[in-house]
Each structure stands twice: as structure tokens, then as C-alpha cells.
Coordinates of C-alpha atoms (C1' of nucleotides) in Angstrom, one line a residue:
Chain R
M11 CA 24.5 -24.5 1.2
F12 CA 25.4 -27.0 -0.8
V13 CA 22.4 -28.6 -2.4
R14 CA 22.5 -28.2 -6.0
V15 CA 18.8 -27.3 -7.0
T16 CA 17.4 -29.5 -9.9
A17 CA 15.2 -28.4 -12.4
D18 CA 12.8 -29.2 -15.3
S19 CA 13.8 -28.9 -18.8
A20 CA 15.7 -30.4 -21.2
P21 CA 19.0 -30.2 -22.5
R22 CA 18.9 -28.3 -26.0
P23 CA 21.8 -27.5 -28.5
N24 CA 22.2 -24.2 -29.4
S25 CA 25.1 -21.6 -30.6
L26 CA 27.8 -20.0 -28.5
R27 CA 26.6 -16.8 -29.9
D28 CA 24.4 -16.2 -27.0
L29 CA 27.3 -16.0 -24.8
G30 CA 29.1 -13.3 -26.6
M31 CA 31.4 -15.5 -28.7
T32 CA 30.4 -14.8 -32.2
S33 CA 32.6 -17.4 -33.3
D34 CA 31.7 -18.6 -37.1
S35 CA 32.3 -22.5 -36.0
N36 CA 29.4 -24.1 -35.4
T37 CA 30.5 -26.4 -33.0
L38 CA 27.9 -27.2 -30.8
V39 CA 28.0 -27.7 -26.9
S40 CA 25.3 -28.9 -24.7
L41 CA 23.5 -26.3 -23.2
S42 CA 20.5 -26.1 -21.6
E43 CA 18.0 -24.4 -19.1
F44 CA 17.3 -24.6 -15.5
S45 CA 14.9 -22.4 -13.3
Y46 CA 15.9 -21.1 -9.8
R47 CA 13.0 -19.7 -7.4
K48 CA 13.6 -17.2 -5.2
G49 CA 16.3 -17.3 -2.6
T50 CA 17.8 -20.7 -3.8
E51 CA 21.2 -21.6 -4.2
I52 CA 22.8 -22.4 -7.8
Y53 CA 26.2 -23.5 -6.7
G54 CA 28.3 -23.0 -3.6
E55 CA 31.9 -22.0 -3.3
K56 CA 34.6 -24.4 -3.2
E57 CA 32.1 -26.9 -5.5
P58 CA 33.5 -28.2 -9.2
A59 CA 32.5 -25.9 -11.7
E60 CA 30.8 -28.0 -14.3
Y61 CA 28.6 -25.5 -15.5
V62 CA 28.9 -22.2 -16.9
Y63 CA 25.5 -19.6 -16.7
Q64 CA 23.7 -17.0 -18.5
V65 CA 20.8 -15.2 -17.0
K66 CA 18.2 -15.8 -19.2
S67 CA 15.6 -13.7 -16.5
G68 CA 15.9 -12.7 -12.8
A69 CA 19.1 -12.1 -10.8
V70 CA 21.8 -13.7 -9.0
R71 CA 24.0 -12.3 -6.1
S72 CA 27.4 -14.7 -5.9
Y73 CA 28.8 -13.7 -2.7
K74 CA 31.4 -15.1 0.3
L75 CA 31.0 -15.8 3.8
L76 CA 33.5 -15.5 6.6
S77 CA 32.6 -18.3 9.3
D78 CA 30.2 -16.3 11.7
G79 CA 28.2 -15.0 8.9
R80 CA 29.3 -11.5 7.3
R81 CA 28.6 -11.8 3.7
Q82 CA 30.4 -9.9 1.2
I83 CA 28.6 -10.1 -2.2
G84 CA 30.9 -9.4 -5.2
A85 CA 28.7 -9.1 -8.3
F86 CA 25.0 -9.0 -8.8
H87 CA 24.5 -10.8 -12.3
L88 CA 21.2 -9.7 -14.4
T89 CA 19.7 -10.7 -18.1
G90 CA 22.6 -11.6 -20.1
D91 CA 25.2 -11.7 -18.1
I92 CA 27.1 -14.6 -17.6
F93 CA 29.0 -16.1 -14.2
G94 CA 30.0 -19.4 -13.4
L95 CA 33.3 -18.8 -15.4
E96 CA 36.2 -20.0 -13.4
N97 CA 39.8 -21.2 -14.8
G98 CA 40.5 -23.7 -11.8
S99 CA 38.1 -26.4 -11.5
E100 CA 36.2 -24.8 -8.5
H101 CA 33.6 -22.4 -7.8
R102 CA 35.0 -19.0 -5.7
F103 CA 31.4 -17.7 -4.9
T104 CA 28.5 -19.2 -3.7
T105 CA 25.5 -17.9 -6.2
E106 CA 22.0 -17.4 -5.3
A107 CA 18.8 -16.6 -7.4
I108 CA 17.8 -13.1 -5.9
V109 CA 13.9 -13.7 -7.9
D110 CA 12.9 -16.3 -9.4
T111 CA 15.4 -16.7 -12.4
A112 CA 16.4 -19.0 -15.4
V113 CA 19.7 -19.2 -16.5
R114 CA 21.3 -20.8 -19.2
L115 CA 24.0 -23.5 -18.6
I116 CA 27.0 -24.4 -20.7
K117 CA 29.4 -27.5 -19.9
R118 CA 32.3 -25.9 -19.3
Q119 CA 34.6 -29.1 -20.3
S120 CA 33.0 -28.4 -24.0
L121 CA 33.9 -24.7 -23.7
E122 CA 37.2 -25.6 -22.9
T123 CA 37.6 -27.6 -25.7
V124 CA 36.2 -25.3 -28.4
A125 CA 38.6 -23.0 -26.6
E126 CA 41.9 -25.4 -27.4
S127 CA 40.8 -24.9 -30.9
D128 CA 39.4 -21.6 -31.5
A129 CA 41.5 -18.5 -31.1
M130 CA 38.0 -16.1 -31.4
V131 CA 36.9 -18.4 -28.2
A132 CA 39.6 -18.1 -26.2
R133 CA 40.3 -14.4 -26.7
N134 CA 36.3 -13.9 -25.7
L135 CA 36.8 -15.9 -22.7
L136 CA 39.6 -13.8 -21.6
S137 CA 37.7 -10.6 -22.6
M138 CA 35.2 -11.6 -19.9
T139 CA 37.8 -12.5 -17.4
T140 CA 38.8 -9.3 -17.6
S141 CA 36.2 -7.4 -17.4
N142 CA 35.2 -9.3 -13.9
L143 CA 38.8 -8.6 -12.8
Q144 CA 38.1 -5.0 -13.8
H145 CA 34.7 -4.6 -12.0
A146 CA 36.4 -6.6 -9.1
E147 CA 39.3 -3.5 -9.2
D148 CA 36.9 -0.6 -9.2
H149 CA 34.9 -2.3 -6.1
M150 CA 37.9 -2.9 -4.2
L151 CA 38.5 0.9 -4.4
L152 CA 34.6 1.5 -3.5
L153 CA 35.0 -0.8 -0.7
G154 CA 38.1 0.5 0.5
R155 CA 37.9 4.1 0.2
K156 CA 34.9 5.5 -0.5
T157 CA 32.2 7.0 1.7
S158 CA 29.1 5.1 2.6
L159 CA 27.2 8.2 0.5
E160 CA 29.5 7.7 -2.0
R161 CA 29.2 4.1 -2.5
V162 CA 24.7 4.1 -2.2
A163 CA 25.8 6.8 -5.6
A164 CA 28.1 4.6 -7.1
F165 CA 25.6 1.5 -7.0
L166 CA 22.5 3.7 -8.1
L167 CA 24.8 4.6 -11.2
E168 CA 25.9 0.9 -11.6
M169 CA 22.5 -0.4 -11.9
D170 CA 21.1 2.6 -13.5
K171 CA 23.7 1.4 -16.8
R172 CA 22.4 -2.0 -16.5
L173 CA 18.7 -2.1 -15.7
T174 CA 16.8 0.9 -16.4
A175 CA 13.9 0.9 -18.0
A176 CA 12.2 3.8 -18.9
G177 CA 14.0 6.3 -16.7
V178 CA 13.2 3.9 -13.4
I179 CA 16.1 1.6 -11.8
A180 CA 13.3 -1.5 -10.8
L181 CA 16.1 -3.4 -8.2
P182 CA 15.1 -6.5 -7.8
M183 CA 17.8 -6.9 -5.0
S184 CA 16.6 -6.0 -0.9
R185 CA 18.5 -3.3 1.1
R186 CA 20.3 -6.3 2.6
D187 CA 22.1 -7.5 -0.5
I188 CA 22.8 -4.1 -1.4
A189 CA 24.7 -3.4 2.3
D190 CA 26.7 -6.4 1.5
Y191 CA 27.6 -5.5 -1.8
L192 CA 28.8 -2.2 -0.7
G193 CA 30.2 -3.6 2.4
L194 CA 27.8 -1.5 4.9
T195 CA 24.4 -2.3 6.9
L196 CA 20.7 -2.4 5.3
E197 CA 20.6 1.0 7.8
T198 CA 23.0 2.5 6.3
V199 CA 21.8 2.2 2.9
S200 CA 18.4 3.3 3.4
R201 CA 20.0 6.2 5.3
A202 CA 22.0 7.1 2.5
L203 CA 18.9 6.4 0.0
S204 CA 16.7 8.7 2.4
R205 CA 19.4 11.4 2.1
L206 CA 20.0 11.5 -1.6
H207 CA 15.6 12.0 -1.8
E208 CA 16.3 14.8 1.0
L209 CA 18.9 16.5 -2.1
G210 CA 16.4 15.8 -4.6
V211 CA 18.8 13.3 -6.5
L212 CA 16.2 11.2 -7.0
G213 CA 12.6 9.9 -6.0
F214 CA 10.6 6.8 -5.6
V215 CA 8.2 5.4 -8.0
G216 CA 4.8 4.3 -6.5
N217 CA 4.5 3.0 -3.2
T218 CA 6.8 0.1 -3.5
Q219 CA 10.6 0.8 -2.2
R220 CA 12.3 -1.0 -5.0
Q221 CA 11.7 1.7 -7.8
I222 CA 14.3 4.4 -8.0
V223 CA 14.3 7.2 -10.5
L224 CA 17.7 8.9 -10.7
L225 CA 16.4 12.7 -10.6
D226 CA 20.4 14.1 -11.4
R227 CA 22.9 11.8 -12.4
N228 CA 25.6 14.3 -12.5
Q229 CA 25.4 15.1 -8.5
L230 CA 25.4 11.6 -8.0
A231 CA 28.4 11.3 -10.3
N232 CA 30.1 13.9 -8.0
L233 CA 29.4 12.2 -5.3
D234 CA 31.2 9.1 -6.2
L235 CA 34.3 11.1 -6.8
Q236 CA 35.7 9.0 -9.6
S237 CA 39.9 8.6 -10.7
Chain J
M12 CA 51.7 11.5 -12.2
F13 CA 52.1 10.9 -16.1
V14 CA 55.5 11.3 -16.5
R15 CA 57.5 8.3 -17.6
V16 CA 60.4 7.2 -16.1
T17 CA 63.3 6.5 -18.6
A18 CA 65.9 3.7 -18.2
D19 CA 68.9 3.5 -19.5
S20 CA 69.7 -0.3 -20.3
A21 CA 69.6 -1.9 -23.6
P22 CA 66.8 -4.1 -24.9
R23 CA 67.8 -7.8 -25.4
P24 CA 66.0 -10.7 -26.6
N25 CA 64.7 -13.2 -24.8
S26 CA 62.3 -16.3 -24.1
L27 CA 59.1 -15.9 -22.8
R28 CA 59.7 -19.3 -20.4
D29 CA 60.6 -16.5 -17.6
L30 CA 56.7 -14.9 -17.8
G31 CA 55.9 -18.5 -17.3
M32 CA 54.9 -18.8 -20.6
T33 CA 56.2 -23.0 -21.0
S34 CA 55.8 -22.9 -24.9
D35 CA 58.2 -25.0 -26.9
S36 CA 58.0 -21.8 -29.7
N37 CA 60.8 -20.6 -29.8
T38 CA 59.4 -17.0 -30.4
L39 CA 61.8 -14.5 -29.8
V40 CA 59.7 -11.4 -28.5
S41 CA 61.4 -8.2 -27.3
L42 CA 62.6 -8.5 -24.0
S43 CA 64.5 -5.4 -22.0
E44 CA 65.3 -4.0 -18.7
F45 CA 64.4 -1.3 -17.0
S46 CA 65.2 -0.1 -13.5
Y47 CA 63.1 2.2 -11.5
R48 CA 64.6 4.4 -8.4
K49 CA 62.6 4.4 -4.9
G50 CA 59.1 6.3 -5.0
T51 CA 59.8 6.5 -9.4
E52 CA 56.6 5.8 -11.4
I53 CA 56.4 2.9 -13.7
Y54 CA 53.4 3.7 -15.5
G55 CA 50.3 5.4 -14.9
E56 CA 46.5 4.9 -14.6
K57 CA 44.9 5.1 -18.5
E58 CA 48.3 5.3 -20.1
P59 CA 48.6 3.2 -23.0
A60 CA 49.6 -0.4 -22.5
E61 CA 52.9 -1.0 -24.3
Y62 CA 54.6 -3.4 -22.4
V63 CA 54.4 -6.1 -19.8
Y64 CA 56.3 -6.2 -16.7
Q65 CA 58.1 -8.6 -14.4
V66 CA 59.8 -7.9 -11.6
K67 CA 63.3 -9.3 -11.4
S68 CA 64.3 -7.8 -7.8
G69 CA 62.7 -4.7 -5.9
A70 CA 59.0 -4.2 -5.2
V71 CA 56.2 -2.2 -7.0
R72 CA 53.0 -1.3 -5.7
S73 CA 49.8 -0.6 -8.0
Y74 CA 46.9 1.5 -7.1
K75 CA 44.0 3.9 -8.0
L76 CA 43.2 7.7 -6.4
L77 CA 40.5 9.2 -5.8
S78 CA 40.3 12.9 -6.8
D79 CA 40.5 14.0 -3.2
G80 CA 44.2 12.1 -3.0
R81 CA 42.4 8.9 -1.4
R82 CA 44.4 5.8 -2.1
Q83 CA 43.4 2.1 -2.9
I84 CA 46.4 -0.3 -3.9
G85 CA 45.2 -3.3 -5.6
A86 CA 48.4 -5.3 -5.5
F87 CA 51.8 -5.6 -4.3
H88 CA 54.0 -7.0 -6.9
L89 CA 57.0 -8.7 -5.8
T90 CA 60.1 -10.5 -7.0
G91 CA 59.2 -12.8 -9.7
D92 CA 55.7 -11.3 -10.1
I93 CA 54.1 -10.1 -13.8
F94 CA 52.5 -6.9 -13.8
G95 CA 50.9 -4.6 -16.0
L96 CA 48.8 -7.3 -18.2
E97 CA 46.1 -5.7 -19.2
N98 CA 43.7 -7.0 -22.1
G99 CA 42.2 -3.5 -22.8
S100 CA 45.0 -0.9 -24.2
E101 CA 44.6 1.1 -21.3
H102 CA 46.4 0.4 -18.0
R103 CA 43.9 0.6 -15.1
F104 CA 46.5 1.3 -12.2
T105 CA 49.0 3.7 -11.3
T106 CA 52.2 1.7 -10.2
E107 CA 55.1 2.8 -8.6
A108 CA 58.5 1.4 -7.7
I109 CA 58.5 1.1 -3.8
V110 CA 62.5 0.1 -3.2
D111 CA 65.1 0.7 -6.4
T112 CA 63.6 -1.9 -8.9
A113 CA 64.7 -4.5 -11.8
V114 CA 62.0 -5.4 -14.3
R115 CA 61.8 -6.7 -17.9
L116 CA 60.0 -5.9 -19.7
I117 CA 57.8 -7.3 -22.7
K118 CA 55.8 -5.5 -25.7
R119 CA 52.3 -6.5 -24.9
Q120 CA 51.6 -6.5 -29.2
S121 CA 54.0 -9.5 -29.6
L122 CA 52.9 -11.1 -26.6
E123 CA 49.3 -11.0 -28.2
T124 CA 50.7 -12.1 -31.8
V125 CA 52.2 -15.1 -30.0
A126 CA 49.2 -15.6 -28.1
E127 CA 46.9 -16.1 -31.3
S128 CA 49.1 -18.5 -32.5
D129 CA 49.7 -20.8 -29.8
A130 CA 47.1 -21.7 -27.4
M131 CA 49.5 -22.8 -24.6
V132 CA 50.4 -18.8 -24.3
A133 CA 46.6 -18.0 -24.5
R134 CA 46.2 -20.7 -22.0
N135 CA 48.7 -18.9 -19.5
L136 CA 47.4 -15.3 -20.1
L137 CA 44.2 -16.1 -19.1
S138 CA 45.3 -18.3 -16.4
M139 CA 47.3 -15.1 -14.7
T140 CA 44.4 -13.0 -15.6
T141 CA 42.7 -15.0 -13.7
S142 CA 45.1 -15.9 -10.4
N143 CA 44.9 -11.5 -10.1
L144 CA 40.7 -12.0 -10.3
Q145 CA 41.1 -14.6 -7.3
H146 CA 43.6 -12.1 -5.7
A147 CA 40.8 -9.0 -5.8
E148 CA 38.2 -10.9 -5.0
D149 CA 39.3 -12.3 -1.7
H150 CA 40.9 -8.8 -1.4
M151 CA 36.7 -7.4 -1.9
L152 CA 35.9 -9.6 1.3
L153 CA 38.3 -8.3 3.7
L154 CA 37.8 -4.7 2.8
G155 CA 34.3 -4.8 2.9
R156 CA 33.5 -7.0 6.2
K157 CA 37.1 -7.7 8.2
T158 CA 38.4 -5.9 10.9
S159 CA 41.6 -4.3 11.4
L160 CA 43.0 -7.0 12.9
E161 CA 41.7 -9.5 10.3
R162 CA 42.9 -7.7 7.8
V163 CA 46.8 -6.9 9.1
A164 CA 46.3 -10.6 9.9
A165 CA 46.0 -11.5 6.4
F166 CA 48.0 -9.3 5.2
L167 CA 51.5 -10.8 7.1
L168 CA 50.4 -14.2 6.5
E169 CA 50.2 -13.0 2.5
M170 CA 53.5 -11.7 2.8
D171 CA 54.7 -14.4 4.6
K172 CA 53.9 -16.8 1.7
R173 CA 55.2 -14.5 -0.8
L174 CA 58.4 -13.1 0.7
T175 CA 59.7 -15.1 3.8
A176 CA 63.6 -15.2 3.8
A177 CA 64.6 -17.5 7.0
G178 CA 61.3 -17.3 9.1
V179 CA 61.9 -13.3 8.9
I180 CA 59.3 -11.4 6.7
A181 CA 61.5 -8.0 5.4
L182 CA 58.5 -5.7 4.6
P183 CA 59.6 -3.5 1.8
M184 CA 56.5 -1.2 2.2
S185 CA 55.9 1.7 4.4
R186 CA 53.3 1.8 7.0
R187 CA 50.9 4.0 4.8
D188 CA 51.5 1.6 2.1
I189 CA 49.8 -1.2 4.3
A190 CA 47.2 0.9 5.1
D191 CA 45.9 2.0 1.4
Y192 CA 46.1 -2.0 0.7
L193 CA 44.1 -2.5 3.7
G194 CA 41.8 0.4 3.8
L195 CA 43.3 1.4 7.3
T196 CA 45.2 4.4 8.4
L197 CA 48.7 4.2 8.8
E198 CA 47.9 4.7 12.6
T199 CA 45.4 1.7 12.8
V200 CA 47.9 -0.5 11.1
S201 CA 50.0 0.6 13.7
R202 CA 48.5 0.0 16.5
A203 CA 47.1 -3.2 14.8
L204 CA 50.7 -4.3 14.8
S205 CA 51.1 -3.6 18.1
R206 CA 48.4 -5.3 19.5
L207 CA 49.6 -8.4 17.7
H208 CA 53.4 -8.2 19.4
E209 CA 51.2 -7.4 22.9
L210 CA 49.2 -10.9 22.3
G211 CA 52.8 -12.9 21.5
V212 CA 51.9 -13.6 17.8
L213 CA 54.6 -11.4 16.2
G214 CA 57.9 -10.4 17.1
F215 CA 60.3 -7.6 15.8
V216 CA 63.8 -8.3 14.4
G217 CA 66.5 -5.8 15.4
N218 CA 65.7 -1.9 15.5
T219 CA 64.1 -1.9 11.8
Q220 CA 60.7 -2.0 12.3
R221 CA 60.3 -3.6 9.0
Q222 CA 61.4 -7.2 9.8
I223 CA 58.5 -9.0 11.3
V224 CA 58.8 -12.7 12.9
L225 CA 55.8 -14.4 13.1
L226 CA 56.1 -16.8 16.1
D227 CA 52.4 -18.1 15.7
R228 CA 50.8 -18.5 11.9
N229 CA 47.7 -20.5 13.7
Q230 CA 47.1 -17.7 16.2
L231 CA 46.9 -15.0 12.9
A232 CA 44.7 -17.5 10.5
N233 CA 42.1 -17.7 13.2
L234 CA 42.1 -13.7 13.2
D235 CA 41.8 -14.2 10.0
L236 CA 38.6 -15.7 9.7
Q237 CA 38.7 -17.6 6.7
S238 CA 35.9 -19.6 4.9
Chain E
dC25 C1' 75.3 16.1 14.7
dG26 C1' 71.1 18.3 12.5
dG27 C1' 67.0 17.4 9.9
dG28 C1' 63.3 14.5 8.2
dG29 C1' 61.2 10.7 7.6
dG30 C1' 59.1 6.8 9.1
dC31 C1' 57.1 4.6 13.3
dT32 C1' 54.3 4.6 17.5
dT33 C1' 51.3 6.4 20.9
dG34 C1' 47.7 8.8 23.0
dA35 C1' 43.5 12.1 23.5
dG36 C1' 38.9 13.0 21.2
dG37 C1' 36.0 13.2 17.6
dC38 C1' 33.2 11.3 13.7
dC39 C1' 31.0 7.9 11.1
dA40 C1' 28.7 4.0 10.3
dC41 C1' 27.3 0.0 13.3
dT42 C1' 24.0 -2.1 17.0
dC43 C1' 20.0 -1.9 19.0
dA44 C1' 15.2 -1.1 18.8
dA45 C1' 10.9 0.7 17.7
dC46 C1' 7.3 1.4 14.0
dG47 C1' 5.0 1.5 9.3
dA48 C1' 4.4 -0.3 4.9
dT49 C1' 4.0 -4.4 2.2
dA50 C1' 2.7 -8.4 0.6
dG51 C1' 1.6 -13.6 0.9
dT52 C1' -1.8 -16.7 3.6
dG53 C1' -5.6 -18.2 5.3
dG54 C1' -10.1 -18.3 7.6
Chain Z
dC29 C1' -12.9 -9.5 1.5
dC30 C1' -10.5 -9.1 5.8
dA31 C1' -7.2 -9.9 9.7
dC32 C1' -3.4 -12.1 10.7
dT33 C1' 1.7 -12.8 10.2
dA34 C1' 5.9 -12.6 8.2
dT35 C1' 9.4 -9.9 5.6
dC36 C1' 11.4 -5.6 4.5
dG37 C1' 12.7 -1.2 5.0
dT38 C1' 13.0 3.8 7.6
dT39 C1' 13.7 6.1 11.3
dG40 C1' 15.9 7.2 16.1
dA41 C1' 19.1 6.6 20.1
dG42 C1' 23.2 5.5 21.5
dT43 C1' 27.8 3.1 20.9
dG44 C1' 32.1 1.8 19.3
dG45 C1' 36.1 1.1 16.0
dC46 C1' 38.6 3.7 12.9
dC47 C1' 39.7 8.1 12.2
dT48 C1' 42.2 12.7 12.6
dC49 C1' 45.2 15.6 14.8
dA50 C1' 49.3 15.4 17.6
dA51 C1' 53.4 14.5 20.2
dG52 C1' 56.9 12.3 20.4
dC53 C1' 60.8 8.8 19.5
dC54 C1' 63.9 6.3 16.5
dC55 C1' 66.8 5.9 12.3
dC56 C1' 69.0 6.9 8.7
dC57 C1' 71.3 9.5 5.9
dG58 C1' 72.7 13.8 5.2

DNA sequence: CGGGGGCTTGAGGCCACTCAACGATAGTGG
DNA sequence: CCACTATCGTTGAGTGGCCTCAAGCCCCCG
């Protein structure tokens, strides 16, 4: 669990713009790229937070474990997402590549140094942390109070927003991952999807079970009784 | 739900030190105090976030509602806690006084102005947001994967840390509040407490059901299988 | 002392979980 | 190219933990 995956590419300098830092300063921070194969760990919970990561391609899950193996996935990180940004010195989740994944990484310390002098960067760090907080807050409502059907509906709508290509949601994660994200079992997730299929809310593409078409977003949104 | 409670006291200037801002700058921000009676709303979800609050005395719950009335409490705010700090312009929770509560409040805008020029203040804002995030992350694990007994055990340990006086936890909130915090029903919370009592893990003080003595913190911590 | 809200406890029900079988798919090696 | 295997997903049957509904107690407070 604490084995750091080694990568093959060399560091190369870049600007912070890719991190959503629209700072004008041309500050150079050490940037490099890593690749992780499907299923490998990127960092472990309680490891020192040396780097911040941005997904170039692929998908990442970040989760916590109980001692008996129960798992709660806190978030999925998709192309463009930044993760591993901690204020303290330790990571609070374990992260793994769901599929083969390429990430860009930034030394945490260099980011902090820049933030110290550049108010714009500091504000962006706060803004990113706030987005994460907001997501966690919404997810608490889902985990604490929603039914299985509502959870799956909310999940599909979230993924629809984040990775739809041509109306089709190509899910990178397994039923088990979805279940551990939604606080359910994989069987319950599967049953909920079948039920939504029966209801005519969604369709499946081809023979692969990972591609989903949303046919009735309104009905989905009604299942996911917001507010 | 969106009725702002009006208060009776006048604003008076103060320093930011009470907010955990150890800034040396003597910047004055507009500060005032309000009192809220038991059960009254402090602000509503989606209201503009005009102020940031600090609990002087009392206790506050912040929650989200689903349209059919299901409620998820995201956090309890006790003496000294700061709440209502949003990055965006809107509050993401509704907050209510659980008991008669006095709060100190700061104009959000003045805080932002100070943060712009003072890196120390900016860092403290980030640090507070990160604490909130960390709490939410831990709570997701609880809501998604823990049993009712583990949830109640975790709750007691959290309250033990935050408000124990002389070994006794004097809970300001009702069973329903606890239930809505833990994603359970009030009956299940009550049964879990009875069970812990039977197990000799805790005791009750006097006749009031709101005062609890932890007799075996280790056993509680084992129920709340961390890691 | 009466009323009401909060808490506990019991009985029964239901939703999600567990256990299990089966089908489909993709990857592997003969 | 085709078994062979492992993995993933679906579906069914049965269980169980928490919820629902209900009754009763205690305490606070008027």
C-alpha cells in the first residue's frame, strides 16, 4: 500500500496555467509527468504529501479504508482534475489509477512558495479546496439520506457533466468502485441500473456494460431529489 | 426557512485574533454580536454569505434538506468554532441555534480585503477550509461505511474531544439532531446508546438524558474502527 | 397538576446486504 | 484461431440491520 510507483519520464518545466493558476507571473515550478498502470497506487493515506497531481489522461479513485477492508471512495479524478492537494503535510486518501493513467505533478513546496508571494495563486488554492469541500458536503447528503436509486441517479448525472462524449457516458470505473463511492454494494448498483433501464431512463451502448446513454435527464434529476 | 432572525445588539470593533488570525496587522474589521434563541435560524441555504460567524456560547447545527424533508446535518458548531465561511457568495447550509446561542460576526468582505494583502490571514482562511474539508472527508467514511454502533461511538468520541467538562459530555443537541448527523433515525441512536450502556462503555448522569460519562474510551475507539 | 416534547423500548416491515449461480467479456497461451 | 481462465456484471433467493409505527415513561415548564 505504501509502495510508490516509479515512472519513466523526466521532469520538464512548465507554467502554472495548466493548474488553473492564471497568474501572470512566469514563476517556474518543477513539473514532471508520471504514468501509472491500471490498478496501481499513486500515493497512500498518511504518506507525506510531496506532490500535487493533475490527471492528463485516465482516471483515479481516492479512498479511505477501515481496518476490516470496508472502503469509501471520496472522489473520482478525471482528465483535467487536480488531486493530492493537502494543506497539512500528509495525504488523507489513498489514490489508485483506475485505468492506465498519465499525470502531471508539481512539487508541493514550490506551490506553497509561490502562493506566499502571489495572492492570485493563493486565492486559487483556496478556491480549489472550497470546490472539494462543496463536493464532500453534497456527498454527505447523498450518503446519509438518499436511497439507492437516488444515489445512482446522482452519480450518473455527475458523470454526465464530467465525461460525456457524444451523449454517451463511458465509465472508466467498475461497479464495485461505483458502489464504494455511493455507500452501496455492487449488486445494489447493478440492480439500480437495471431498474433505470427498465424505466426507460437510460440505455446501454454495444455490448460493453461501461457505456451508458442517458435518455431522460429530467427523470433522473427527479429521482435525485435535490434541495 | 429564509426568515433572518433579527438581533438586538450593536456592532463594535474588535481584532481578528479571536478568529484564529494571528496577524500582526491592526486591521479593523467590522465586528458585532448577535444572539439567537433556541431553534431559530441564523442563515438559510443559498442566502448570500454576508457574514462569517464565531460561536461565543451555545451550539449551532448546519444542515441540508431534501425536498421531502429528509435532513443531513453536516456539522455541529460549538463554543469557539467559526462557521459560515464560504468562498463563493452563497451559504451552502442552513444553520440554526440548537440552544440559546451568542455569536460574534464579521463582515465577509472585510475579511477578504484583509486576506488580499495579508498572506498570514489568507493562509489561515485556507487552513480553516481544509479543516472543514477533513471533517467532511472523515464523515463520508462514517456515513458510507460504518454501522450504527460505530457511528454513535465515533460521535461520542468527537464530542468528548470537543466539549467534555469534568469527564462528563453535556450534549446540547437532541437525539434527532444526532440521528440526522449520523445518517440514522433517532430510535436507532437511542438503541445504540442503550446498548453501549449495557456494555458498560458509558453511563448517564443524573436523570437528564443529555449528560453522558464515557467509562471506556478504548472500547469506544475499537467500535469506531479507524484507519 | 396537566400538557407537551424528548427519550426509550417493543413489534413488525422493508430496503439493501449476503450468498450464490450464471452469463458475458477480455485477455492468455496452446 | 480457439479453448481456457479470470474478471466483471447481472439476477435470484433469503437474511438482517435499520426503519417505521406505536405505546409508554420521564422531565420540564407553564
